[in-house]
Amino acid sequence: MSTELRRARQRQMIIFLLVCAVVFALLARLFYWQILESYSGYRLAAQANAEHVQNQIIPAPRGHIYDVDGRLLATNVVRDDVYIEPIQFTSDHPDNYQADLQVQVAALHGVLPALSEESLLQAFGSGRPTVRIAGPIEPEQSEKLRKMRLPDTFLEPRPWRVYPNNDLAAQMLGYVQESAGQTRGIYGLEAKYDQLLAGKPGNFTAETDLMGNPLTVGTSSGSSAISGADLTVTVKSDVQQIVQSSLAETVQQMGAQSGTALVLNAQTGAIVAMAGYPAFDPNDYGNYADQKGCLGQQEVYYNPALYCAYEPGSTMKAITMAAALDQKLITPEQTIQDPGYLDFPDGTPTVTNWERQGYGTESMTQVLEHSANVGAAYVAYNVLGPDRFYPYLQRFGFGTKTGLLSPETGGGYRTPSSQGWTKSDMVRQSFGQSITATPLQIARAYQAIANGGVMMQPYLVSQIVKNGQVQTIQPRVEQRVISAEAAKQLTGMLVSAANANQQATIPGYSVAVKTGTATTQGLAEDQTEASMAGFLPASQPRFVILVKLDRPQNQIYGGTAAGPLWKTIAQQLMAIDEVPPDLPLH
């Protein structure tokens, strides 16, 4: 065979093998598409379908929050987000792209001045199908953009959470934050009831054209969004406004670092007002990220009534007396000798009154009138003892969270089972040192005294309306902490304490109060937590009020720093609720 013929046959064989390889490759690919892919879940069909089917989430309107009188505290408004279509803009302007882009950018910047022209140029050059460039924008801006009819720019409306009263009850309400298209409640009621308030989003699925527009002749399906539940809270907006503004004014007047004020319904435990200072505006919460409350130790978003535990000082003396009265170990008239100090036989450190002042022969009622540390220490050490003292701290709810909102702290104190406990702890706890409590815990303890010894569960939400169904939350008894007789005796002692010092007394009304001037170990004695807790009218209690000022400078004592604010709140409550006087007017 000639060389030429042999080469020709080799070329034919190579061509034949190449043709066979191509045929086998086609057969293998056909087998893959027709056989293997048909068993793997129709992936190709799904991909093709995805190119022509659009799924949209329909946001659910968030539930409203109302005060007890039906006034809106949190609601929604519809605001527009602004989107551009960079790829489509490039396609629509092939001949004069740069000039047209400059016109478009200048027009958008004119309506949305917060957006720089540089940022808009970057957005148009992103190479993405759509870009959200702003939102929510003001209605006036939306109207201007609609009239301008800018190409490849569109508005998308969506509900936006707003708080009509700005900072009113902000730490109670919390706020709503959006992230990755999802909204969730942060702090306060918005967080605790987030699932109820959020509702259930709907969805819409439709066939679309190549530009993503729904086809009128195509198939579509979906479900409607279900609105969130509406909440009604026990707070009265007019009272909350008075408490909040008066607290802010007092903190500033007294040169204090921060403060808290609380009003409870004495009979039900409902929160009537709850304020902290400094506060924030939930409509613009991001601007307060660097601000602190609670003596500059916590974020301003935290509710100080539930989270800022402190040594309550002499307001705890009423609890010590309650334990002894309930066990019939003392009477209001029983006397002790008070030289201004009290020594203990077992080496417990000596207790002294403020500035070591002695009061001589002193009744238990006068112990509260004088706010005598010696008297409270005597009752705890010589009358009660650990076995009769600590069960009452537990009964009154100290060291236990209320569950009202979160975050919350339970405070705390050492007991005989705690490592390092000594009787000095018990003695100091009897007059409000070596124990921490939140303002709500102190207010709740005084609520139990005002309510004849029955402690109610503090509550904030009185009604939930979900899908047209109304759920009413009823007041709930926690437990009886002291007898009705002991509560009556203690109320009389607190009335005497108020009258003796003329602190927060109100013409026409009997008032039961106790002041607190707490100092923190390691700090100077003029760095105090000044507070006042009590209720009125004492004969038929309607409201429990607690006021606390952190490190006041102009006045440092509970009576002189917190007393005037307590009195202001009490007078306004009597007027707003039209509570009849229980004493003759002089």
PDB file of N, CA and C in Angstrom, residues 409-448:
ATOM      1  N   THR A 409     -34.442  43.469  85.261  1.00  0.00           N
ATOM      2  CA  THR A 409     -33.597  42.834  86.259  1.00  0.00           C
ATOM      3  C   THR A 409     -34.415  42.602  87.519  1.00  0.00           C
ATOM      4  N   GLY A 410     -34.053  41.569  88.262  1.00  0.00           N
ATOM      5  CA  GLY A 410     -34.785  41.261  89.489  1.00  0.00           C
ATOM      6  C   GLY A 410     -34.191  41.887  90.727  1.00  0.00           C
ATOM      7  N   GLY A 411     -33.063  42.630  90.575  1.00  0.00           N
ATOM      8  CA  GLY A 411     -32.402  43.120  91.776  1.00  0.00           C
ATOM      9  C   GLY A 411     -31.856  41.941  92.567  1.00  0.00           C
ATOM     10  N   GLY A 412     -31.478  42.174  93.809  1.00  0.00           N
ATOM     11  CA  GLY A 412     -30.978  41.055  94.596  1.00  0.00           C
ATOM     12  C   GLY A 412     -30.519  41.456  95.980  1.00  0.00           C
ATOM     13  N   TYR A 413     -30.332  40.453  96.819  1.00  0.00           N
ATOM     14  CA  TYR A 413     -29.854  40.658  98.182  1.00  0.00           C
ATOM     15  C   TYR A 413     -29.311  39.332  98.694  1.00  0.00           C
ATOM     16  N   ARG A 414     -28.416  39.423  99.665  1.00  0.00           N
ATOM     17  CA  ARG A 414     -27.851  38.206 100.257  1.00  0.00           C
ATOM     18  C   ARG A 414     -28.759  37.705 101.367  1.00  0.00           C
ATOM     19  N   THR A 415     -28.829  36.387 101.481  1.00  0.00           N
ATOM     20  CA  THR A 415     -29.623  35.720 102.506  1.00  0.00           C
ATOM     21  C   THR A 415     -28.700  34.816 103.330  1.00  0.00           C
ATOM     22  N   PRO A 416     -29.212  34.233 104.426  1.00  0.00           N
ATOM     23  CA  PRO A 416     -28.361  33.338 105.217  1.00  0.00           C
ATOM     24  C   PRO A 416     -27.751  32.186 104.418  1.00  0.00           C
ATOM     25  N   SER A 417     -28.355  31.830 103.293  1.00  0.00           N
ATOM     26  CA  SER A 417     -27.799  30.751 102.470  1.00  0.00           C
ATOM     27  C   SER A 417     -26.754  31.258 101.479  1.00  0.00           C
ATOM     28  N   SER A 418     -26.567  32.577 101.404  1.00  0.00           N
ATOM     29  CA  SER A 418     -25.575  33.148 100.491  1.00  0.00           C
ATOM     30  C   SER A 418     -24.187  33.086 101.102  1.00  0.00           C
ATOM     31  N   GLN A 419     -23.192  32.886 100.248  1.00  0.00           N
ATOM     32  CA  GLN A 419     -21.814  32.842 100.728  1.00  0.00           C
ATOM     33  C   GLN A 419     -21.419  34.209 101.275  1.00  0.00           C
ATOM     34  N   GLY A 420     -20.857  34.217 102.466  1.00  0.00           N
ATOM     35  CA  GLY A 420     -20.383  35.452 103.073  1.00  0.00           C
ATOM     36  C   GLY A 420     -21.438  36.258 103.796  1.00  0.00           C
ATOM     37  N   TRP A 421     -22.678  35.766 103.852  1.00  0.00           N
ATOM     38  CA  TRP A 421     -23.731  36.510 104.554  1.00  0.00           C
ATOM     39  C   TRP A 421     -23.415  36.632 106.044  1.00  0.00           C
ATOM     40  N   THR A 422     -23.721  37.802 106.582  1.00  0.00           N
ATOM     41  CA  THR A 422     -23.656  38.004 108.032  1.00  0.00           C
ATOM     42  C   THR A 422     -24.911  38.752 108.463  1.00  0.00           C
ATOM     43  N   LYS A 423     -25.094  38.856 109.781  1.00  0.00           N
ATOM     44  CA  LYS A 423     -26.264  39.591 110.267  1.00  0.00           C
ATOM     45  C   LYS A 423     -26.194  41.071 109.916  1.00  0.00           C
ATOM     46  N   SER A 424     -24.997  41.532 109.580  1.00  0.00           N
ATOM     47  CA  SER A 424     -24.869  42.917 109.134  1.00  0.00           C
ATOM     48  C   SER A 424     -25.649  43.146 107.845  1.00  0.00           C
ATOM     49  N   ASP A 425     -25.700  42.125 106.990  1.00  0.00           N
ATOM     50  CA  ASP A 425     -26.501  42.247 105.765  1.00  0.00           C
ATOM     51  C   ASP A 425     -27.962  42.469 106.105  1.00  0.00           C
ATOM     52  N   MET A 426     -28.504  41.669 107.007  1.00  0.00           N
ATOM     53  CA  MET A 426     -29.910  41.793 107.395  1.00  0.00           C
ATOM     54  C   MET A 426     -30.189  43.160 108.011  1.00  0.00           C
ATOM     55  N   VAL A 427     -29.295  43.593 108.878  1.00  0.00           N
ATOM     56  CA  VAL A 427     -29.482  44.879 109.544  1.00  0.00           C
ATOM     57  C   VAL A 427     -29.513  46.008 108.517  1.00  0.00           C
ATOM     58  N   ARG A 428     -28.583  45.995 107.588  1.00  0.00           N
ATOM     59  CA  ARG A 428     -28.529  47.060 106.585  1.00  0.00           C
ATOM     60  C   ARG A 428     -29.698  46.962 105.609  1.00  0.00           C
ATOM     61  N   GLN A 429     -30.130  45.744 105.296  1.00  0.00           N
ATOM     62  CA  GLN A 429     -31.279  45.590 104.397  1.00  0.00           C
ATOM     63  C   GLN A 429     -32.553  46.162 105.006  1.00  0.00           C
ATOM     64  N   SER A 430     -32.629  46.175 106.340  1.00  0.00           N
ATOM     65  CA  SER A 430     -33.840  46.671 107.001  1.00  0.00           C
ATOM     66  C   SER A 430     -34.077  48.150 106.728  1.00  0.00           C
ATOM     67  N   PHE A 431     -33.005  48.889 106.415  1.00  0.00           N
ATOM     68  CA  PHE A 431     -33.185  50.294 106.058  1.00  0.00           C
ATOM     69  C   PHE A 431     -32.677  50.598 104.641  1.00  0.00           C
ATOM     70  N   GLY A 432     -32.659  49.565 103.779  1.00  0.00           N
ATOM     71  CA  GLY A 432     -32.489  49.786 102.348  1.00  0.00           C
ATOM     72  C   GLY A 432     -31.094  49.810 101.811  1.00  0.00           C
ATOM     73  N   GLN A 433     -30.126  49.294 102.562  1.00  0.00           N
ATOM     74  CA  GLN A 433     -28.782  49.094 102.035  1.00  0.00           C
ATOM     75  C   GLN A 433     -28.532  47.593 101.908  1.00  0.00           C
ATOM     76  N   SER A 434     -27.487  47.219 101.179  1.00  0.00           N
ATOM     77  CA  SER A 434     -27.153  45.811 100.963  1.00  0.00           C
ATOM     78  C   SER A 434     -28.293  45.050 100.270  1.00  0.00           C
ATOM     79  N   ILE A 435     -29.114  45.781  99.538  1.00  0.00           N
ATOM     80  CA  ILE A 435     -30.192  45.192  98.747  1.00  0.00           C
ATOM     81  C   ILE A 435     -30.430  46.117  97.563  1.00  0.00           C
ATOM     82  N   THR A 436     -30.660  45.541  96.387  1.00  0.00           N
ATOM     83  CA  THR A 436     -31.002  46.347  95.221  1.00  0.00           C
ATOM     84  C   THR A 436     -32.394  45.972  94.735  1.00  0.00           C
ATOM     85  N   ALA A 437     -33.110  46.960  94.267  1.00  0.00           N
ATOM     86  CA  ALA A 437     -34.465  46.760  93.766  1.00  0.00           C
ATOM     87  C   ALA A 437     -34.715  47.726  92.623  1.00  0.00           C
ATOM     88  N   THR A 438     -35.646  47.400  91.774  1.00  0.00           N
ATOM     89  CA  THR A 438     -36.029  48.316  90.699  1.00  0.00           C
ATOM     90  C   THR A 438     -37.129  49.244  91.205  1.00  0.00           C
ATOM     91  N   PRO A 439     -37.311  50.391  90.569  1.00  0.00           N
ATOM     92  CA  PRO A 439     -38.420  51.269  90.953  1.00  0.00           C
ATOM     93  C   PRO A 439     -39.770  50.557  90.923  1.00  0.00           C
ATOM     94  N   LEU A 440     -39.980  49.674  89.935  1.00  0.00           N
ATOM     95  CA  LEU A 440     -41.260  48.961  89.870  1.00  0.00           C
ATOM     96  C   LEU A 440     -41.432  48.032  91.062  1.00  0.00           C
ATOM     97  N   GLN A 441     -40.368  47.397  91.527  1.00  0.00           N
ATOM     98  CA  GLN A 441     -40.483  46.512  92.686  1.00  0.00           C
ATOM     99  C   GLN A 441     -40.876  47.290  93.937  1.00  0.00           C
ATOM    100  N   ILE A 442     -40.296  48.474  94.132  1.00  0.00           N
ATOM    101  CA  ILE A 442     -40.670  49.294  95.284  1.00  0.00           C
ATOM    102  C   ILE A 442     -42.122  49.744  95.162  1.00  0.00           C
ATOM    103  N   ALA A 443     -42.511  50.204  93.967  1.00  0.00           N
ATOM    104  CA  ALA A 443     -43.899  50.637  93.761  1.00  0.00           C
ATOM    105  C   ALA A 443     -44.873  49.487  93.988  1.00  0.00           C
ATOM    106  N   ARG A 444     -44.502  48.282  93.549  1.00  0.00           N
ATOM    107  CA  ARG A 444     -45.373  47.127  93.730  1.00  0.00           C
ATOM    108  C   ARG A 444     -45.533  46.791  95.212  1.00  0.00           C
ATOM    109  N   ALA A 445     -44.457  46.936  95.987  1.00  0.00           N
ATOM    110  CA  ALA A 445     -44.550  46.665  97.425  1.00  0.00           C
ATOM    111  C   ALA A 445     -45.516  47.641  98.098  1.00  0.00           C
ATOM    112  N   TYR A 446     -45.440  48.916  97.715  1.00  0.00           N
ATOM    113  CA  TYR A 446     -46.352  49.903  98.295  1.00  0.00           C
ATOM    114  C   TYR A 446     -47.782  49.705  97.784  1.00  0.00           C
ATOM    115  N   GLN A 447     -47.905  49.161  96.582  1.00  0.00           N
ATOM    116  CA  GLN A 447     -49.257  48.827  96.093  1.00  0.00           C
ATOM    117  C   GLN A 447     -49.901  47.775  96.974  1.00  0.00           C
ATOM    118  N   ALA A 448     -49.129  46.793  97.409  1.00  0.00           N
ATOM    119  CA  ALA A 448     -49.680  45.752  98.279  1.00  0.00           C
ATOM    120  C   ALA A 448     -50.135  46.344  99.609  1.00  0.00           C
TER     121      ALA A 448
END
